[in-house]
Amino acid sequence: MPLSLDHALEALTAKSEAGQAEQKAAYHKQTRPVLGVPNPAINDLTKGWRQTLSVDERVALASELWETDIFEARIAASKLLTQARLRPDDAAWALIQSWVPQFDSWAIADHACSAGQKRLVADPSRLDTVESWITSDHMWTRRAALVITLPWTKQNFPKPHELEARDRVLGWAASYVDDPEWFIQKAIGWWLRDLSRHDADCTRAFLAEYGDRMKPFARKEAARHLPEES
């Protein structure tokens, strides 16, 4: 039987902790409702929901949870779709795309992008859609293009098509280096930092070409895990 939105919200509310709503709202700078539910509790709830709901039911519930505009409900919506094997997944990918223009805080955006990462890895041709985000007037959409493509920083022995995708995203990052937005600069640093663990030379080459145009904190973030050159 599908899980109703009311029952899902009741389950989330039951996991709230005293004082957490105020702390979370302040930390995440939220004006939307915040219940004060710890992330591990959201993980446990959504894991159970994924195990009992069909793909269509998960997508439907995720959509309803997102539309409540409750902080933890939007995170739960994302976690409902954060699964590598999700078949069919066209509806899930379409829903995640519809969320991107609504991003307005890093925590919700990052959880939604985590779900989107699984859908991109499942079908890399979807990078064509993500590429359209890099010229958006919406800062969070531009940022999402880097956060959602983080899986391409993690291959130790990338295949040719993975190298092609990596180079493509690095081209997007290069187009961002003059963007003054803190979150954009942070995302560039994050992408390069993660890449440096698997391809230090590639990160060094990017910094050699573009580092002078990046904000100092972003350069520092990018180089954080670079091994010392002998």
mmCIF file of C-alpha atoms in Angstrom:
data_model
loop_
_atom_site.group_PDB
_atom_site.id
_atom_site.type_symbol
_atom_site.label_atom_id
_atom_site.label_comp_id
_atom_site.label_asym_id
_atom_site.label_seq_id
_atom_site.Cartn_x
_atom_site.Cartn_y
_atom_site.Cartn_z
ATOM 1 C CA MET A 1 0.000 0.000 0.000
ATOM 2 C CA PRO A 2 1.402 3.440 -0.897
ATOM 3 C CA LEU A 3 2.555 5.591 1.996
ATOM 4 C CA SER A 4 0.417 8.720 2.253
ATOM 5 C CA LEU A 5 1.967 12.135 2.602
ATOM 6 C CA ASP A 6 0.223 12.612 5.949
ATOM 7 C CA HIS A 7 1.711 9.400 7.348
ATOM 8 C CA ALA A 8 5.166 10.285 6.011
ATOM 9 C CA LEU A 9 5.012 13.705 7.686
ATOM 10 C CA GLU A 10 3.785 12.126 10.915
ATOM 11 C CA ALA A 11 6.743 9.751 10.845
ATOM 12 C CA LEU A 12 9.163 12.617 10.261
ATOM 13 C CA THR A 13 7.623 14.782 12.976
ATOM 14 C CA ALA A 14 7.817 11.906 15.457
ATOM 15 C CA LYS A 15 11.610 11.888 15.002
ATOM 16 C CA SER A 16 12.041 15.586 15.808
ATOM 17 C CA GLU A 17 14.239 16.488 18.765
ATOM 18 C CA ALA A 18 13.739 19.333 21.208
ATOM 19 C CA GLY A 19 15.698 22.445 20.299
ATOM 20 C CA GLN A 20 16.871 21.053 16.973
ATOM 21 C CA ALA A 21 14.405 23.001 14.851
ATOM 22 C CA GLU A 22 15.743 26.352 16.004
ATOM 23 C CA GLN A 23 19.362 25.251 15.675
ATOM 24 C CA LYS A 24 18.881 23.821 12.194
ATOM 25 C CA ALA A 25 16.921 26.847 10.998
ATOM 26 C CA ALA A 26 19.692 29.156 12.176
ATOM 27 C CA TYR A 27 22.565 27.039 10.845
ATOM 28 C CA HIS A 28 20.984 26.490 7.427
ATOM 29 C CA LYS A 29 19.505 30.005 7.302
ATOM 30 C CA GLN A 30 16.025 28.642 6.661
ATOM 31 C CA THR A 31 12.824 30.636 6.505
ATOM 32 C CA ARG A 32 10.806 27.538 5.537
ATOM 33 C CA PRO A 33 9.413 25.260 8.281
ATOM 34 C CA VAL A 34 12.027 23.121 10.041
ATOM 35 C CA LEU A 35 10.978 20.141 12.137
ATOM 36 C CA GLY A 36 14.272 19.443 13.901
ATOM 37 C CA VAL A 37 14.783 15.882 12.670
ATOM 38 C CA PRO A 38 18.393 14.594 12.748
ATOM 39 C CA ASN A 39 19.797 13.389 9.445
ATOM 40 C CA PRO A 40 20.335 9.775 10.639
ATOM 41 C CA ALA A 41 16.645 9.553 11.475
ATOM 42 C CA ILE A 42 15.721 10.763 7.981
ATOM 43 C CA ASN A 43 18.105 8.151 6.572
ATOM 44 C CA ASP A 44 16.429 5.370 8.545
ATOM 45 C CA LEU A 45 12.926 6.422 7.555
ATOM 46 C CA THR A 46 13.661 6.805 3.859
ATOM 47 C CA LYS A 47 15.587 3.530 3.742
ATOM 48 C CA GLY A 48 12.483 1.754 5.015
ATOM 49 C CA TRP A 49 10.263 3.605 2.547
ATOM 50 C CA ARG A 50 12.514 2.681 -0.387
ATOM 51 C CA GLN A 51 12.264 -0.983 0.591
ATOM 52 C CA THR A 52 8.471 -1.046 0.691
ATOM 53 C CA LEU A 53 7.432 1.345 -2.099
ATOM 54 C CA SER A 54 7.530 0.788 -5.829
ATOM 55 C CA VAL A 55 9.523 3.173 -7.997
ATOM 56 C CA ASP A 56 6.370 4.992 -9.082
ATOM 57 C CA GLU A 57 5.225 5.278 -5.459
ATOM 58 C CA ARG A 58 8.615 6.643 -4.397
ATOM 59 C CA VAL A 59 8.568 9.276 -7.122
ATOM 60 C CA ALA A 60 5.014 10.279 -6.224
ATOM 61 C CA LEU A 61 5.798 10.548 -2.515
ATOM 62 C CA ALA A 62 9.038 12.423 -3.212
ATOM 63 C CA SER A 63 7.099 14.963 -5.258
ATOM 64 C CA GLU A 64 4.530 15.452 -2.496
ATOM 65 C CA LEU A 65 7.171 15.758 0.222
ATOM 66 C CA TRP A 66 9.076 18.358 -1.796
ATOM 67 C CA GLU A 67 5.959 20.434 -2.382
ATOM 68 C CA THR A 68 5.362 20.810 1.385
ATOM 69 C CA ASP A 69 8.459 23.059 1.447
ATOM 70 C CA ILE A 70 9.390 21.643 4.864
ATOM 71 C CA PHE A 71 13.172 21.452 5.243
ATOM 72 C CA GLU A 72 13.368 17.804 6.317
ATOM 73 C CA ALA A 73 10.609 16.792 3.908
ATOM 74 C CA ARG A 74 12.646 18.098 0.982
ATOM 75 C CA ILE A 75 15.691 16.202 2.200
ATOM 76 C CA ALA A 76 13.581 13.063 2.630
ATOM 77 C CA ALA A 77 12.232 13.535 -0.894
ATOM 78 C CA SER A 78 15.787 13.543 -2.216
ATOM 79 C CA LYS A 79 16.790 10.500 -0.178
ATOM 80 C CA LEU A 80 13.816 8.553 -1.538
ATOM 81 C CA LEU A 81 15.446 8.800 -4.978
ATOM 82 C CA THR A 82 19.080 8.322 -3.921
ATOM 83 C CA GLN A 83 19.549 4.801 -5.181
ATOM 84 C CA ALA A 84 21.851 3.491 -7.891
ATOM 85 C CA ARG A 85 19.428 0.884 -9.247
ATOM 86 C CA LEU A 86 16.149 2.590 -9.955
ATOM 87 C CA ARG A 87 14.258 1.204 -12.910
ATOM 88 C CA PRO A 88 12.598 2.814 -14.684
ATOM 89 C CA ASP A 89 14.163 6.118 -13.701
ATOM 90 C CA ASP A 90 12.965 8.646 -16.287
ATOM 91 C CA ALA A 91 10.286 9.993 -13.929
ATOM 92 C CA ALA A 92 12.793 10.282 -11.083
ATOM 93 C CA TRP A 93 15.251 12.167 -13.284
ATOM 94 C CA ALA A 94 12.512 14.485 -14.529
ATOM 95 C CA LEU A 95 11.447 15.217 -10.955
ATOM 96 C CA ILE A 96 15.000 15.965 -9.829
ATOM 97 C CA GLN A 97 15.432 18.325 -12.785
ATOM 98 C CA SER A 98 12.249 20.145 -11.792
ATOM 99 C CA TRP A 99 13.698 20.778 -8.341
ATOM 100 C CA VAL A 100 16.915 22.423 -9.523
ATOM 101 C CA PRO A 101 15.439 25.893 -10.281
ATOM 102 C CA GLN A 102 13.983 25.871 -6.757
ATOM 103 C CA PHE A 103 17.308 25.325 -4.963
ATOM 104 C CA ASP A 104 17.990 28.057 -2.431
ATOM 105 C CA SER A 105 20.206 26.453 0.222
ATOM 106 C CA TRP A 106 23.182 24.139 0.109
ATOM 107 C CA ALA A 107 21.836 21.308 2.279
ATOM 108 C CA ILE A 108 18.693 20.705 0.225
ATOM 109 C CA ALA A 109 20.567 21.254 -3.037
ATOM 110 C CA ASP A 110 23.317 18.804 -2.109
ATOM 111 C CA HIS A 111 20.898 16.042 -1.113
ATOM 112 C CA ALA A 112 18.940 16.493 -4.333
ATOM 113 C CA CYS A 113 22.168 16.497 -6.343
ATOM 114 C CA SER A 114 23.211 13.282 -4.609
ATOM 115 C CA ALA A 115 20.053 11.679 -5.987
ATOM 116 C CA GLY A 116 20.779 13.224 -9.377
ATOM 117 C CA GLN A 117 24.306 11.806 -9.400
ATOM 118 C CA LYS A 118 22.884 8.276 -9.444
ATOM 119 C CA ARG A 119 20.706 9.111 -12.428
ATOM 120 C CA LEU A 120 23.605 10.649 -14.347
ATOM 121 C CA VAL A 121 25.847 7.652 -13.750
ATOM 122 C CA ALA A 122 22.999 5.402 -14.890
ATOM 123 C CA ASP A 123 22.681 7.416 -18.103
ATOM 124 C CA PRO A 124 25.620 9.762 -18.841
ATOM 125 C CA SER A 125 23.826 11.148 -21.899
ATOM 126 C CA ARG A 126 21.914 13.250 -19.356
ATOM 127 C CA LEU A 127 25.033 15.403 -19.066
ATOM 128 C CA ASP A 128 23.647 17.192 -22.124
ATOM 129 C CA THR A 129 20.828 18.498 -19.928
ATOM 130 C CA VAL A 130 23.184 19.446 -17.119
ATOM 131 C CA GLU A 131 25.339 21.424 -19.537
ATOM 132 C CA SER A 132 22.392 23.729 -20.155
ATOM 133 C CA TRP A 133 22.520 24.723 -16.486
ATOM 134 C CA ILE A 134 25.938 26.363 -16.650
ATOM 135 C CA THR A 135 24.601 29.570 -18.218
ATOM 136 C CA SER A 136 21.591 29.892 -15.911
ATOM 137 C CA ASP A 137 20.905 33.199 -14.186
ATOM 138 C CA HIS A 138 20.115 31.135 -11.073
ATOM 139 C CA MET A 139 23.309 30.689 -9.055
ATOM 140 C CA TRP A 140 22.156 27.430 -7.447
ATOM 141 C CA THR A 141 21.481 25.914 -10.868
ATOM 142 C CA ARG A 142 24.979 26.815 -12.044
ATOM 143 C CA ARG A 143 26.420 25.332 -8.856
ATOM 144 C CA ALA A 144 24.369 22.154 -9.287
ATOM 145 C CA ALA A 145 26.150 21.413 -12.569
ATOM 146 C CA LEU A 146 29.338 20.779 -10.591
ATOM 147 C CA VAL A 147 27.846 19.117 -7.524
ATOM 148 C CA ILE A 148 25.755 16.651 -9.525
ATOM 149 C CA THR A 149 28.789 15.583 -11.595
ATOM 150 C CA LEU A 150 31.084 14.750 -8.658
ATOM 151 C CA PRO A 151 31.099 11.010 -9.523
ATOM 152 C CA TRP A 152 33.443 11.850 -12.410
ATOM 153 C CA THR A 153 36.101 12.981 -9.916
ATOM 154 C CA LYS A 154 36.331 9.579 -8.289
ATOM 155 C CA GLN A 155 37.616 7.066 -10.864
ATOM 156 C CA ASN A 156 41.153 5.807 -10.266
ATOM 157 C CA PHE A 157 41.290 4.190 -13.698
ATOM 158 C CA PRO A 158 38.795 6.098 -15.816
ATOM 159 C CA LYS A 159 37.662 4.677 -19.123
ATOM 160 C CA PRO A 160 37.854 6.850 -22.237
ATOM 161 C CA HIS A 161 34.206 7.929 -22.004
ATOM 162 C CA GLU A 162 34.705 8.801 -18.323
ATOM 163 C CA LEU A 163 37.759 10.904 -19.167
ATOM 164 C CA GLU A 164 35.728 12.644 -21.847
ATOM 165 C CA ALA A 165 33.002 13.457 -19.312
ATOM 166 C CA ARG A 166 35.591 14.629 -16.783
ATOM 167 C CA ASP A 167 37.191 16.976 -19.294
ATOM 168 C CA ARG A 168 33.767 18.257 -20.241
ATOM 169 C CA VAL A 169 32.927 19.183 -16.647
ATOM 170 C CA LEU A 170 36.358 20.725 -16.125
ATOM 171 C CA GLY A 171 35.502 22.953 -19.081
ATOM 172 C CA TRP A 172 32.381 24.050 -17.228
ATOM 173 C CA ALA A 173 34.457 24.728 -14.120
ATOM 174 C CA ALA A 174 36.867 26.797 -16.223
ATOM 175 C CA SER A 175 33.948 28.914 -17.421
ATOM 176 C CA TYR A 176 33.113 29.642 -13.759
ATOM 177 C CA VAL A 177 36.513 30.814 -12.520
ATOM 178 C CA ASP A 178 35.636 34.503 -12.879
ATOM 179 C CA ASP A 179 32.259 34.074 -11.157
ATOM 180 C CA PRO A 180 32.455 36.017 -7.862
ATOM 181 C CA GLU A 181 29.743 33.980 -6.096
ATOM 182 C CA TRP A 182 31.146 32.268 -2.991
ATOM 183 C CA PHE A 183 29.149 29.070 -3.564
ATOM 184 C CA ILE A 184 30.327 28.822 -7.176
ATOM 185 C CA GLN A 185 33.960 29.251 -6.176
ATOM 186 C CA LYS A 186 33.478 26.720 -3.372
ATOM 187 C CA ALA A 187 32.023 24.224 -5.849
ATOM 188 C CA ILE A 188 35.022 24.612 -8.166
ATOM 189 C CA GLY A 189 37.343 23.985 -5.237
ATOM 190 C CA TRP A 190 35.265 21.001 -4.114
ATOM 191 C CA TRP A 191 35.320 19.383 -7.576
ATOM 192 C CA LEU A 192 39.079 19.840 -7.938
ATOM 193 C CA ARG A 193 39.768 18.712 -4.363
ATOM 194 C CA ASP A 194 37.922 15.450 -4.923
ATOM 195 C CA LEU A 195 39.613 14.987 -8.293
ATOM 196 C CA SER A 196 43.047 15.521 -6.744
ATOM 197 C CA ARG A 197 42.675 12.315 -4.726
ATOM 198 C CA HIS A 198 42.503 10.333 -7.967
ATOM 199 C CA ASP A 199 44.285 12.500 -10.534
ATOM 200 C CA ALA A 200 46.574 15.018 -8.872
ATOM 201 C CA ASP A 201 48.205 15.976 -12.159
ATOM 202 C CA CYS A 202 44.869 16.983 -13.679
ATOM 203 C CA THR A 203 44.077 19.189 -10.690
ATOM 204 C CA ARG A 204 47.528 20.776 -10.856
ATOM 205 C CA ALA A 205 47.105 21.479 -14.567
ATOM 206 C CA PHE A 206 43.768 23.206 -13.971
ATOM 207 C CA LEU A 207 45.216 25.319 -11.169
ATOM 208 C CA ALA A 208 48.251 26.219 -13.261
ATOM 209 C CA GLU A 209 45.985 27.542 -16.008
ATOM 210 C CA TYR A 210 43.137 29.049 -14.025
ATOM 211 C CA GLY A 211 44.206 29.264 -10.377
ATOM 212 C CA ASP A 212 45.155 32.947 -10.533
ATOM 213 C CA ARG A 213 41.570 33.788 -11.542
ATOM 214 C CA MET A 214 39.986 31.799 -8.704
ATOM 215 C CA LYS A 215 39.310 33.188 -5.257
ATOM 216 C CA PRO A 216 42.152 32.370 -2.830
ATOM 217 C CA PHE A 217 39.935 30.194 -0.616
ATOM 218 C CA ALA A 218 38.834 28.161 -3.659
ATOM 219 C CA ARG A 219 42.428 27.610 -4.755
ATOM 220 C CA LYS A 220 43.298 26.489 -1.239
ATOM 221 C CA GLU A 221 40.333 24.110 -1.189
ATOM 222 C CA ALA A 222 41.298 22.655 -4.568
ATOM 223 C CA ALA A 223 44.887 22.014 -3.443
ATOM 224 C CA ARG A 224 44.066 20.706 0.020
ATOM 225 C CA HIS A 225 44.861 17.063 -0.756
ATOM 226 C CA LEU A 226 47.492 17.525 -3.433
ATOM 227 C CA PRO A 227 50.635 15.573 -2.536
ATOM 228 C CA GLU A 228 53.816 17.549 -2.246
ATOM 229 C CA GLU A 229 55.844 17.514 -5.445
ATOM 230 C CA SER A 230 59.325 16.075 -5.015
#
